Amino acid sequence: EIKRVALEFGAEVPFLRPAEFAQDRSTDADVFRHAAGWFETNEGAVPGLMVQLRPTTPLRVPAEIDRAVAYLQAHPQASGLRSAHELSEPPHKMFQMNQEGFFEGFFPDDPRPEYYNLPRQVLPRAYSPNGYVDIIRTEEFLRTGSLYGPRILGFTTPVVVEVDTQDDFERLAYAVQKENHPVYQYLKEHFQPRN
């Protein structure tokens, strides 16, 4: 169904991934390995970079994708790139619950007493990967099996809505209406709603 809708709106759909790689527990590595194999077989070569645009993060500005590609290309020492947004509080402020139901910090080796009560401003900034745009270096991935490698270049974006639940979808709809997102504007201007 997604392929049909994509083709209807002018997208290219050169191949679909096999059903075994389209499950809830399918890994990104399986998907990229299959895609690289398809390119090798059907195009005679693999692309130098493979860009992943997760459908769960639909509101992205196309120019930012171009900027991410250029940013990775300008850093040849980087093994890959991942997008993320800054968290309001670092993981040092978070707790895990032990077997007895008591909270414990995630960093038991931190020598500062009650480090989780320190002001966030004295703790390191933390970033949450958000699926806005992730890029792998194909040859590095095929050689090592590691998607992004040991030197992941950080690409920061504004906070974005990731859609995994119905509530997330409703937040996305609200964000689109409230922020008058440029992608939403483009779609309204260039495509008529289907009946």
Short mmCIF file of C-alpha atoms in Angstrom, two decimals:
data_model
loop_
_atom_site.label_atom_id
_atom_site.label_comp_id
_atom_site.label_asym_id
_atom_site.label_seq_id
_atom_site.Cartn_x
_atom_site.Cartn_y
_atom_site.Cartn_z
CA GLU A 1 0.00 0.00 0.00
CA ILE A 2 2.84 2.38 0.85
CA LYS A 3 4.49 1.58 -2.49
CA ARG A 4 1.24 2.30 -4.35
CA VAL A 5 0.76 5.65 -2.63
CA ALA A 6 4.43 6.59 -3.15
CA LEU A 7 4.23 5.82 -6.87
CA GLU A 8 0.97 7.75 -7.14
CA PHE A 9 2.76 10.85 -5.86
CA GLY A 10 5.81 10.45 -8.10
CA ALA A 11 8.30 8.63 -5.87
CA GLU A 12 10.70 6.00 -7.16
CA VAL A 13 10.35 2.55 -5.61
CA PRO A 14 13.11 0.46 -7.18
CA PHE A 15 12.67 -2.44 -4.74
CA LEU A 16 10.96 -3.53 -1.56
CA ARG A 17 12.75 -5.20 1.29
CA PRO A 18 11.80 -8.83 1.85
CA ALA A 19 9.13 -9.57 4.46
CA GLU A 20 11.69 -11.11 6.83
CA PHE A 21 13.41 -7.70 7.07
CA ALA A 22 10.14 -5.79 7.53
CA GLN A 23 9.18 -7.10 10.97
CA ASP A 24 8.98 -5.37 14.34
CA ARG A 25 12.25 -7.03 15.36
CA SER A 26 14.10 -6.55 12.07
CA THR A 27 17.42 -4.81 12.52
CA ASP A 28 18.75 -1.83 10.60
CA ALA A 29 21.83 -3.92 9.77
CA ASP A 30 19.67 -6.52 7.98
CA VAL A 31 17.88 -3.78 6.01
CA PHE A 32 21.12 -2.06 4.95
CA ARG A 33 22.83 -5.35 4.08
CA HIS A 34 19.88 -6.24 1.83
CA ALA A 35 19.85 -2.76 0.22
CA ALA A 36 23.61 -2.89 -0.43
CA GLY A 37 23.19 -6.34 -1.99
CA TRP A 38 20.39 -5.07 -4.20
CA PHE A 39 22.54 -2.18 -5.43
CA GLU A 40 25.50 -4.50 -6.08
CA THR A 41 23.33 -6.92 -8.07
CA ASN A 42 21.16 -4.43 -9.95
CA GLU A 43 23.37 -1.36 -10.28
CA GLY A 44 26.82 -2.99 -10.32
CA ALA A 45 28.10 -1.03 -7.31
CA VAL A 46 27.10 0.07 -3.86
CA PRO A 47 26.63 3.76 -3.04
CA GLY A 48 29.35 5.40 -0.96
CA LEU A 49 26.77 6.61 1.54
CA MET A 50 23.37 5.27 2.49
CA VAL A 51 20.99 7.75 4.09
CA GLN A 52 18.30 6.46 6.40
CA LEU A 53 15.14 8.54 6.75
CA ARG A 54 13.02 6.76 9.32
CA PRO A 55 9.29 6.98 8.57
CA THR A 56 8.62 7.43 12.29
CA THR A 57 10.16 10.92 12.05
CA PRO A 58 8.23 12.39 9.13
CA LEU A 59 8.72 16.13 9.65
CA ARG A 60 12.09 16.96 8.17
CA VAL A 61 13.29 19.80 6.04
CA PRO A 62 14.94 18.49 2.83
CA ALA A 63 17.73 21.08 3.03
CA GLU A 64 18.74 19.62 6.40
CA ILE A 65 19.27 16.21 4.79
CA ASP A 66 21.57 17.82 2.22
CA ARG A 67 23.36 19.62 5.04
CA ALA A 68 23.86 16.34 6.93
CA VAL A 69 25.37 14.64 3.86
CA ALA A 70 27.71 17.59 3.26
CA TYR A 71 28.66 17.61 6.95
CA LEU A 72 29.65 13.93 6.88
CA GLN A 73 31.55 14.39 3.61
CA ALA A 74 33.47 17.26 5.20
CA HIS A 75 34.57 14.93 8.03
CA PRO A 76 36.30 11.96 6.38
CA GLN A 77 37.55 10.77 9.78
CA ALA A 78 33.92 10.09 10.84
CA SER A 79 32.68 6.54 10.37
CA GLY A 80 29.01 7.57 10.19
CA LEU A 81 26.49 10.24 11.19
CA ARG A 82 23.46 10.21 13.46
CA SER A 83 20.98 12.94 14.17
CA ALA A 84 19.86 13.73 17.69
CA HIS A 85 18.33 16.49 19.74
CA GLU A 86 19.55 17.71 23.10
CA LEU A 87 17.74 16.35 26.12
CA SER A 88 16.41 18.74 28.72
CA GLU A 89 18.23 16.73 31.40
CA PRO A 90 21.17 14.33 31.11
CA PRO A 91 20.93 10.66 32.11
CA HIS A 92 22.83 11.47 35.32
CA LYS A 93 19.54 12.88 36.64
CA MET A 94 17.62 9.65 35.90
CA PHE A 95 17.08 6.58 38.05
CA GLN A 96 16.71 2.87 37.64
CA MET A 97 14.72 0.78 40.11
CA ASN A 98 16.45 -2.07 41.92
CA GLN A 99 14.90 -5.41 42.93
CA GLU A 100 13.68 -4.00 46.26
CA GLY A 101 11.86 -1.09 44.58
CA PHE A 102 14.41 1.60 45.46
CA PHE A 103 15.78 4.14 43.02
CA GLU A 104 19.48 3.98 42.12
CA GLY A 105 21.48 6.21 39.82
CA PHE A 106 22.72 4.90 36.49
CA PHE A 107 26.31 5.84 37.30
CA PRO A 108 27.31 3.97 40.48
CA ASP A 109 31.01 4.70 39.86
CA ASP A 110 30.50 8.47 39.86
CA PRO A 111 32.58 9.65 42.85
CA ARG A 112 30.33 12.63 43.59
CA PRO A 113 27.85 11.93 46.39
CA GLU A 114 24.30 12.19 45.12
CA TYR A 115 25.51 13.29 41.68
CA TYR A 116 21.90 12.96 40.48
CA ASN A 117 20.99 15.99 42.63
CA LEU A 118 23.60 18.25 41.02
CA PRO A 119 22.34 21.08 38.80
CA ARG A 120 22.00 19.92 35.20
CA GLN A 121 24.29 22.78 34.15
CA VAL A 122 27.32 21.03 35.75
CA LEU A 123 26.57 17.68 34.10
CA PRO A 124 27.47 16.78 30.50
CA ARG A 125 24.95 17.56 27.80
CA ALA A 126 23.09 14.52 26.49
CA TYR A 127 21.47 13.86 23.14
CA SER A 128 18.70 11.50 22.07
CA PRO A 129 18.93 9.92 18.60
CA ASN A 130 15.77 10.93 16.76
CA GLY A 131 15.79 9.40 13.28
CA TYR A 132 15.76 12.75 11.48
CA VAL A 133 18.65 11.63 9.27
CA ASP A 134 21.24 8.89 9.80
CA ILE A 135 24.04 8.13 7.33
CA ILE A 136 26.30 5.12 7.04
CA ARG A 137 29.45 4.74 5.00
CA THR A 138 28.50 1.65 3.02
CA GLU A 139 31.97 0.13 2.59
CA GLU A 140 32.77 0.59 6.28
CA PHE A 141 29.51 -1.11 7.21
CA LEU A 142 30.06 -4.03 4.82
CA ARG A 143 33.64 -4.46 6.04
CA THR A 144 32.93 -4.26 9.79
CA GLY A 145 29.22 -4.99 10.22
CA SER A 146 28.93 -1.85 12.36
CA LEU A 147 26.27 0.55 11.08
CA TYR A 148 27.87 3.81 12.16
CA GLY A 149 31.31 2.67 13.31
CA PRO A 150 33.35 3.92 16.25
CA ARG A 151 33.43 7.62 15.25
CA ILE A 152 29.82 8.72 14.95
CA LEU A 153 29.51 12.32 13.85
CA GLY A 154 26.75 14.10 15.76
CA PHE A 155 24.21 16.10 13.79
CA THR A 156 21.95 18.10 16.08
CA THR A 157 18.39 18.96 15.13
CA PRO A 158 15.50 20.62 16.90
CA VAL A 159 13.32 18.33 19.02
CA VAL A 160 11.14 16.31 16.64
CA VAL A 161 8.09 14.13 17.15
CA GLU A 162 8.76 10.44 16.62
CA VAL A 163 5.63 8.43 15.86
CA ASP A 164 5.45 5.02 17.52
CA THR A 165 1.97 5.16 19.09
CA GLN A 166 -1.44 6.70 18.42
CA ASP A 167 -0.67 9.36 21.06
CA ASP A 168 2.54 10.22 19.18
CA PHE A 169 0.53 10.58 15.97
CA GLU A 170 -1.84 12.99 17.69
CA ARG A 171 1.15 15.02 18.97
CA LEU A 172 2.49 15.07 15.42
CA ALA A 173 -0.83 16.36 14.07
CA TYR A 174 -0.82 19.07 16.73
CA ALA A 175 2.79 20.03 15.94
CA VAL A 176 2.02 20.25 12.22
CA GLN A 177 -0.95 22.55 12.80
CA LYS A 178 0.73 24.67 15.49
CA GLU A 179 4.08 25.16 13.80
CA ASN A 180 2.76 25.35 10.24
CA HIS A 181 5.67 23.07 9.26
CA PRO A 182 7.26 23.75 5.82
CA VAL A 183 6.76 20.12 4.71
CA TYR A 184 3.07 20.39 5.56
CA GLN A 185 2.85 23.67 3.63
CA TYR A 186 4.57 22.12 0.61
CA LEU A 187 2.21 19.15 0.60
CA LYS A 188 -0.85 21.41 0.87
CA GLU A 189 0.38 23.55 -2.03
CA HIS A 190 1.41 20.71 -4.37
CA PHE A 191 -0.94 17.81 -3.69
CA GLN A 192 -4.68 17.63 -3.56
CA PRO A 193 -6.24 15.48 -0.85
CA ARG A 194 -7.40 12.09 -2.07
CA ASN A 195 -11.10 11.27 -1.77
#
